[in-house]
Tab-separated table of C-alpha atoms in Angstrom:
chain	number	residue	atom	x	y	z
A	1	MET	CA	-49.835	45.308	117.618
A	2	MET	CA	-52.523	43.596	115.590
A	3	THR	CA	-54.534	46.179	113.694
A	4	GLU	CA	-57.131	43.915	112.084
A	5	ILE	CA	-59.239	40.993	113.262
A	6	SER	CA	-58.055	39.144	110.164
A	7	LEU	CA	-54.438	39.326	111.372
A	8	ASN	CA	-55.496	37.797	114.692
A	9	VAL	CA	-57.163	34.984	112.739
A	10	LEU	CA	-53.986	34.428	110.722
A	11	ASP	CA	-51.995	34.210	113.945
A	12	VAL	CA	-54.303	32.161	116.165
A	13	ALA	CA	-55.237	29.687	113.396
A	14	GLU	CA	-51.518	29.008	113.097
A	15	ASN	CA	-51.690	27.510	116.597
A	16	SER	CA	-54.140	24.947	115.221
A	17	THR	CA	-51.894	23.861	112.369
A	18	ARG	CA	-48.966	23.684	114.795
A	19	ALA	CA	-51.076	21.443	117.008
A	20	GLY	CA	-51.119	18.980	114.115
A	21	ALA	CA	-54.767	19.564	113.173
A	22	SER	CA	-55.942	17.930	109.951
A	23	LEU	CA	-59.106	20.047	109.964
A	24	VAL	CA	-59.474	23.680	111.028
A	25	GLU	CA	-62.936	25.243	110.994
A	26	ILE	CA	-63.123	29.031	110.999
A	27	THR	CA	-66.410	30.876	111.305
A	28	LEU	CA	-66.874	34.630	111.140
A	29	ALA	CA	-70.467	35.683	111.718
A	30	ALA	CA	-71.941	39.170	111.937
A	31	ASP	CA	-75.359	39.549	113.523
A	32	THR	CA	-76.641	43.105	113.147
A	33	LYS	CA	-79.690	42.561	115.399
A	34	ALA	CA	-77.682	41.216	118.320
A	35	ASP	CA	-74.896	43.662	117.370
A	36	THR	CA	-72.229	40.973	117.611
A	37	LEU	CA	-69.386	39.741	115.488
A	38	THR	CA	-68.458	36.187	116.426
A	39	LEU	CA	-65.218	34.474	115.499
A	40	ILE	CA	-64.819	30.744	116.086
A	41	ILE	CA	-61.637	28.816	115.382
A	42	LYS	CA	-62.050	25.086	115.959
A	43	ASP	CA	-59.456	22.413	115.315
A	44	ASN	CA	-58.949	18.702	115.767
A	45	GLY	CA	-55.318	19.080	116.815
A	46	CYS	CA	-53.558	17.649	119.849
A	47	GLY	CA	-55.501	19.820	122.314
A	48	MET	CA	-54.342	21.135	125.666
A	49	THR	CA	-54.355	19.881	129.211
A	50	PRO	CA	-56.554	21.771	131.732
A	51	GLU	CA	-53.343	23.234	133.142
A	52	GLN	CA	-52.290	24.610	129.762
A	53	VAL	CA	-55.798	25.985	129.120
A	54	ALA	CA	-55.651	27.803	132.453
A	55	HIS	CA	-52.436	29.506	131.340
A	56	VAL	CA	-53.172	30.188	127.693
A	57	GLU	CA	-54.663	33.637	128.263
A	58	ASP	CA	-51.549	34.664	130.199
A	59	PRO	CA	-49.175	36.604	127.916
A	60	PHE	CA	-46.194	35.363	129.894
A	61	TYR	CA	-46.965	31.733	129.201
A	62	THR	CA	-45.878	29.761	126.161
A	63	THR	CA	-44.883	26.173	125.460
A	64	ARG	CA	-42.196	27.457	123.144
A	65	THR	CA	-38.546	27.545	124.093
A	66	THR	CA	-37.303	30.253	121.712
A	67	ARG	CA	-38.860	33.055	123.757
A	68	LYS	CA	-40.741	33.660	126.969
A	69	VAL	CA	-43.996	35.264	125.857
A	70	GLY	CA	-47.065	34.026	124.005
A	71	LEU	CA	-49.102	36.981	122.829
A	72	GLY	CA	-51.354	35.552	120.114
A	73	VAL	CA	-54.297	34.476	122.280
A	74	PRO	CA	-54.024	37.406	124.759
A	75	PHE	CA	-54.155	39.868	121.834
A	76	LEU	CA	-57.360	38.305	120.523
A	77	LYS	CA	-58.915	38.107	123.986
A	78	GLN	CA	-58.168	41.749	124.700
A	79	ALA	CA	-59.444	42.860	121.292
A	80	ALA	CA	-62.763	41.100	121.926
A	81	GLU	CA	-63.227	42.076	125.558
A	82	SER	CA	-62.444	45.742	124.912
A	83	THR	CA	-65.586	45.894	122.729
A	84	GLY	CA	-67.875	44.614	125.476
A	85	GLY	CA	-67.535	41.113	124.053
A	86	SER	CA	-66.086	37.896	125.407
A	87	PHE	CA	-63.422	35.300	124.814
A	88	LYS	CA	-63.509	31.616	125.606
A	89	ILE	CA	-61.198	28.731	124.915
A	90	THR	CA	-62.092	25.086	125.386
A	91	SER	CA	-59.754	22.216	124.775
A	92	GLU	CA	-59.283	18.545	125.379
A	93	PRO	CA	-56.116	16.534	124.790
A	94	GLY	CA	-56.512	14.308	121.760
A	95	VAL	CA	-59.759	15.984	120.681
A	96	GLY	CA	-58.864	19.556	119.789
A	97	THR	CA	-59.301	23.185	120.720
A	98	THR	CA	-62.025	25.755	120.091
A	99	ASP	CA	-61.499	29.493	120.473
A	100	THR	CA	-64.582	31.708	120.531
A	101	ALA	CA	-64.269	35.497	120.433
A	102	VAL	CA	-67.346	37.708	120.445
A	103	PHE	CA	-66.948	41.382	119.516
A	104	GLY	CA	-69.429	44.231	119.860
A	105	LEU	CA	-70.152	44.736	116.149
A	106	SER	CA	-70.766	48.501	116.239
A	107	HIS	CA	-68.524	49.197	119.245
A	108	ILE	CA	-66.192	52.126	118.627
A	109	ASP	CA	-63.189	50.089	119.760
A	110	ARG	CA	-63.823	47.106	117.500
A	111	MET	CA	-60.871	46.846	115.167
A	112	PRO	CA	-61.695	46.454	111.481
A	113	VAL	CA	-62.147	42.928	110.162
A	114	GLY	CA	-59.510	43.766	107.561
A	115	ASP	CA	-58.601	41.553	104.667
A	116	ILE	CA	-60.117	38.320	105.921
A	117	SER	CA	-60.209	36.833	102.408
A	118	THR	CA	-56.420	37.111	102.099
A	119	THR	CA	-56.016	35.625	105.582
A	120	ILE	CA	-58.066	32.554	104.700
A	121	GLN	CA	-56.307	32.205	101.362
A	122	ASN	CA	-52.904	32.479	103.086
A	123	LEU	CA	-53.866	29.796	105.576
A	124	ILE	CA	-55.038	27.408	102.852
A	125	VAL	CA	-52.184	27.974	100.409
A	126	PHE	CA	-49.390	27.870	102.995
A	127	HIS	CA	-50.801	24.759	104.689
A	128	PRO	CA	-51.692	22.686	101.644
A	129	ASP	CA	-51.956	19.489	103.695
A	130	THR	CA	-54.451	20.863	106.228
A	131	ASP	CA	-58.164	21.043	105.454
A	132	PHE	CA	-60.063	24.245	106.198
A	133	VAL	CA	-63.763	24.907	106.419
A	134	TYR	CA	-64.445	28.634	106.354
A	135	THR	CA	-67.942	29.926	107.017
A	136	TYR	CA	-68.724	33.592	106.514
A	137	ARG	CA	-72.106	34.801	107.694
A	138	TYR	CA	-73.823	38.169	107.586
A	139	ASP	CA	-77.255	37.968	109.269
A	140	ASP	CA	-79.096	35.266	107.327
A	141	ARG	CA	-76.754	35.106	104.339
A	142	GLU	CA	-73.676	32.927	104.291
A	143	PHE	CA	-71.135	31.135	102.176
A	144	VAL	CA	-68.812	28.253	102.955
A	145	LEU	CA	-65.446	27.285	101.572
A	146	ASP	CA	-64.575	23.655	102.283
A	147	THR	CA	-61.136	22.607	101.024
A	148	ARG	CA	-62.264	18.963	101.108
A	149	GLU	CA	-64.774	19.803	98.359
A	150	PHE	CA	-62.077	21.655	96.445
A	151	ARG	CA	-59.736	18.661	96.732
A	152	GLU	CA	-62.402	16.368	95.364
A	153	VAL	CA	-62.824	18.540	92.268
A	154	LEU	CA	-59.069	18.992	91.875
A	155	GLY	CA	-58.085	15.333	92.025
A	156	GLY	CA	-54.328	15.363	92.578
A	157	VAL	CA	-53.735	19.030	91.765
A	158	PRO	CA	-52.436	20.670	94.971
A	159	LEU	CA	-54.147	23.672	96.569
A	160	ASP	CA	-50.937	25.710	96.409
A	161	THR	CA	-50.759	25.569	92.598
A	162	PRO	CA	-50.643	29.254	91.508
A	163	ASP	CA	-53.860	29.083	89.414
A	164	VAL	CA	-55.731	27.364	92.228
A	165	ALA	CA	-54.428	29.878	94.786
A	166	GLN	CA	-55.701	32.685	92.563
A	167	TYR	CA	-59.095	30.996	92.219
A	168	ILE	CA	-59.361	30.598	96.011
A	169	LYS	CA	-58.697	34.325	96.450
A	170	GLU	CA	-61.383	35.254	93.924
A	171	TYR	CA	-63.837	32.755	95.410
A	172	LEU	CA	-63.406	34.302	98.860
A	173	THR	CA	-63.494	37.919	97.727
A	174	GLU	CA	-66.496	37.616	95.394
A	175	ASN	CA	-68.577	35.499	97.755
A	176	LYS	CA	-67.854	37.803	100.697
A	177	GLN	CA	-69.037	40.755	98.629
A	178	GLU	CA	-72.232	38.906	97.683
A	179	THR	CA	-72.856	37.860	101.290
A	180	ASP	CA	-72.449	41.219	103.031
A	181	SER	CA	-72.734	43.643	100.054
A	182	GLY	CA	-69.551	45.236	101.354
A	183	LYS	CA	-71.226	46.228	104.621
A	184	LEU	CA	-68.860	44.507	107.040
A	185	VAL	CA	-65.513	46.206	107.459
B	1	MET	CA	-71.774	33.033	94.023
B	2	LYS	CA	-68.617	31.778	92.383
B	3	SER	CA	-69.033	28.189	91.333
B	4	LEU	CA	-66.782	25.153	91.477
B	5	ALA	CA	-67.110	24.667	87.687
B	6	GLU	CA	-64.251	27.110	87.194
B	7	LEU	CA	-62.113	25.055	89.553
B	8	LYS	CA	-62.755	22.017	87.396
B	9	ALA	CA	-61.475	23.882	84.352
B	10	ILE	CA	-58.298	24.793	86.252
B	11	LYS	CA	-57.808	21.159	87.193
B	12	GLU	CA	-58.052	20.030	83.603
B	13	LYS	CA	-55.609	22.692	82.508
B	14	MET	CA	-53.147	21.886	85.309
B	15	GLN	CA	-53.173	18.148	84.848
B	16	ASN	CA	-51.764	18.576	81.357
B	17	GLN	CA	-48.880	20.678	82.535
B	18	MET	CA	-48.023	19.262	85.936
B	19	ASN	CA	-44.283	19.527	85.985
B	20	MET	CA	-42.041	17.555	88.223
B	21	ARG	CA	-40.967	19.615	91.153
B	22	SER	CA	-37.816	18.471	92.837
B	23	ASP	CA	-37.180	20.119	96.148
B	24	ALA	CA	-33.425	19.517	96.132
B	25	ASP	CA	-32.600	22.250	93.610
B	26	HIS	CA	-35.261	24.628	94.867
B	27	THR	CA	-34.503	27.962	96.437
B	28	ARG	CA	-36.585	28.381	99.586
B	29	VAL	CA	-37.747	31.795	100.744
B	30	VAL	CA	-39.095	31.600	104.279
B	31	VAL	CA	-41.096	34.341	105.984
B	32	GLY	CA	-41.580	34.453	109.772
B	33	MET	CA	-45.332	34.495	110.379
B	34	ALA	CA	-45.742	34.179	114.139
B	35	THR	CA	-47.425	36.863	116.280
B	36	CYS	CA	-44.264	38.978	116.239
B	37	GLY	CA	-43.882	38.734	112.462
B	38	ILE	CA	-47.528	39.439	111.685
B	39	ALA	CA	-47.656	42.371	114.106
B	40	ALA	CA	-44.530	43.846	112.500
B	41	GLY	CA	-46.051	43.625	109.018
B	42	ALA	CA	-45.013	40.231	107.639
B	43	ARG	CA	-48.209	39.609	105.696
B	44	PRO	CA	-47.590	42.175	102.936
B	45	VAL	CA	-44.026	40.847	102.698
B	46	LEU	CA	-45.231	37.254	102.286
B	47	ASN	CA	-47.894	38.207	99.746
B	48	THR	CA	-45.546	40.444	97.755
B	49	LEU	CA	-42.958	37.664	97.547
B	50	SER	CA	-45.409	34.982	96.516
B	51	ASP	CA	-47.315	37.194	94.033
B	52	GLU	CA	-44.167	38.534	92.397
B	53	ILE	CA	-42.533	35.115	92.098
B	54	GLN	CA	-45.702	33.840	90.496
B	55	LYS	CA	-45.910	36.859	88.182
B	56	ARG	CA	-42.349	36.318	87.018
B	57	GLY	CA	-42.982	32.623	86.403
B	58	LEU	CA	-40.352	31.546	88.940
B	59	THR	CA	-42.500	29.085	90.894
B	60	ASP	CA	-40.589	26.131	89.422
B	61	LYS	CA	-37.345	27.389	90.944
B	62	ILE	CA	-38.376	29.294	94.057
B	63	ALA	CA	-40.743	28.218	96.802
B	64	VAL	CA	-42.140	30.758	99.247
B	65	THR	CA	-43.090	29.266	102.600
B	66	GLN	CA	-43.759	30.485	106.100
B	67	THR	CA	-42.450	29.620	109.510
B	68	GLY	CA	-43.080	30.526	113.133
B	69	CYS	CA	-41.025	32.628	115.498
B	70	ILE	CA	-37.276	32.066	115.322
B	71	GLY	CA	-36.629	34.065	118.486
B	72	LEU	CA	-35.465	37.327	116.917
B	73	CYS	CA	-38.767	39.158	117.330
B	74	GLN	CA	-37.153	42.608	117.410
B	75	PHE	CA	-35.910	42.167	113.826
B	76	GLU	CA	-39.215	41.074	112.268
B	77	PRO	CA	-40.404	40.920	109.550
B	78	ILE	CA	-37.650	38.403	108.785
B	79	VAL	CA	-37.103	36.684	105.440
B	80	GLU	CA	-34.624	33.827	105.106
B	81	VAL	CA	-33.293	32.717	101.740
B	82	TYR	CA	-31.983	29.154	101.403
B	83	GLU	CA	-30.252	28.531	98.087
B	84	PRO	CA	-28.961	25.023	97.428
B	85	GLY	CA	-25.245	24.821	98.135
B	86	LYS	CA	-25.042	28.338	99.572
B	87	GLU	CA	-25.109	29.792	103.043
B	88	LYS	CA	-28.456	30.989	104.362
B	89	VAL	CA	-29.115	34.722	104.012
B	90	THR	CA	-31.301	36.400	106.647
B	91	TYR	CA	-32.993	39.679	105.786
B	92	ILE	CA	-34.390	41.714	108.656
B	93	LYS	CA	-36.941	44.514	109.134
B	94	MET	CA	-38.423	43.828	105.730
B	95	ASP	CA	-41.333	45.467	103.962
B	96	ALA	CA	-43.028	44.947	100.598
B	97	GLU	CA	-40.704	47.317	98.763
B	98	LYS	CA	-37.547	45.719	100.152
B	99	ALA	CA	-39.002	42.312	99.240
B	100	LEU	CA	-39.288	43.372	95.585
B	101	GLU	CA	-35.673	44.526	95.669
B	102	VAL	CA	-34.561	41.179	97.101
B	103	ILE	CA	-36.364	39.355	94.289
B	104	GLU	CA	-34.841	41.578	91.637
B	105	ARG	CA	-31.283	41.698	92.918
B	106	HIS	CA	-30.839	38.485	94.875
B	107	LEU	CA	-33.255	35.840	93.640
B	108	VAL	CA	-33.052	36.878	89.990
B	109	GLY	CA	-29.726	38.734	89.867
B	110	GLY	CA	-27.770	36.480	92.208
B	111	HIS	CA	-26.356	39.218	94.456
B	112	VAL	CA	-27.203	39.341	98.148
B	113	VAL	CA	-28.752	42.700	99.114
B	114	GLU	CA	-26.286	43.319	101.926
B	115	LYS	CA	-27.898	46.469	103.321
B	116	TYR	CA	-31.011	44.541	104.428
B	117	SER	CA	-29.200	41.436	105.623
B	118	MET	CA	-28.582	40.594	109.226
B	119	GLY	CA	-24.827	40.597	108.621
B	120	ALA	CA	-24.963	44.302	107.660
B	121	SER	CA	-26.514	45.255	110.981
B	122	GLY	CA	-23.485	43.904	112.805
B	123	LEU	CA	-25.266	40.797	114.024
B	124	LYS	CA	-24.433	37.213	113.331
C-alpha cells in the first residue's frame, strides 16, 4: 500500500526510466483556489501502443514476465479518483507517455504528499544518465530543478557524486519550503 | 532560493579529487524499488544504505543501486549484495535498522548476517 503521493511518484516515474526516457518532466502543482493538487509525469520514452494504454489501468495487466500484476498505475489512479479527482494517461509509440493525476487538495481522503524532495533526489541520483525537470508550484509561486542546468555547471562531475547528491537534497528541501512556506503536506 | 553558485564550488572541489572508480572490484548493493518494494518500505532501506555508506566514506568500494521487481514480492524489501568473487547474498524483509546491521557486520566486517538472508528462511 502506498501511503504517500511521493511514493507513487517514485514508483510511476520508474516506468519512464524503464521506457528508456532521456528526459522525465515531473510537475507537482497545488492550487488552493481550485482546491486541486495536480501531478504530471511526462517522458520521452518508447511510449505505448493504444492497446497497451487501454490496459495500463488494469491491475492484472503488465508487460513484465516475472509476475502477473502491475499495480503502480492503478494505485495512483485510485488514489486520485478517491479524492474526487481524475487520472489520465496519454501515450504514443516513439514519442513518450504523460500521466496526469488530479487530487482534491483538501479532500479528507487525499494521502499526504510525503517526502517529495527525497523522491526527486532518489530519482536523480539513482538514474544519473537520465535528465529530470522538476517543477513545484504552490499557487503563483514555483521553483524548477533542471538537471540539464546542473550538468552544465558541473562539467564532467556526475550527479551521483555524494556532495552533489547532498546539494540536490538541500536545493529541493529549501526551495520547497520557500515556495509553500511549509503549507503543503 | 538556493543558488547554483554553491554547485559550482562543489564542482571545483570535486574535479581536484576525482578518483578513478573501477567497477570490477566494487561491491554492489542492490535494493528492489518496484511497486512491491516501495509499498513494503524499501525507500528508508535504500536511503539508510546510501547515507551510511557515504557517512563511513565507503563510496569508493561500495555502490548502492536500485532495481525493479525480481518476482519475490512477498519477501520485499529485498537487498542483494554482490561482492566480487563471492556468491550473491539476498537479504529479505529488510528495514532501516537491519540495513545498518548488514553494513556493520557484512559490508564492513565481512560476515554474512545469516538471520536476515534468504537462505536462513529455508528458501533458495
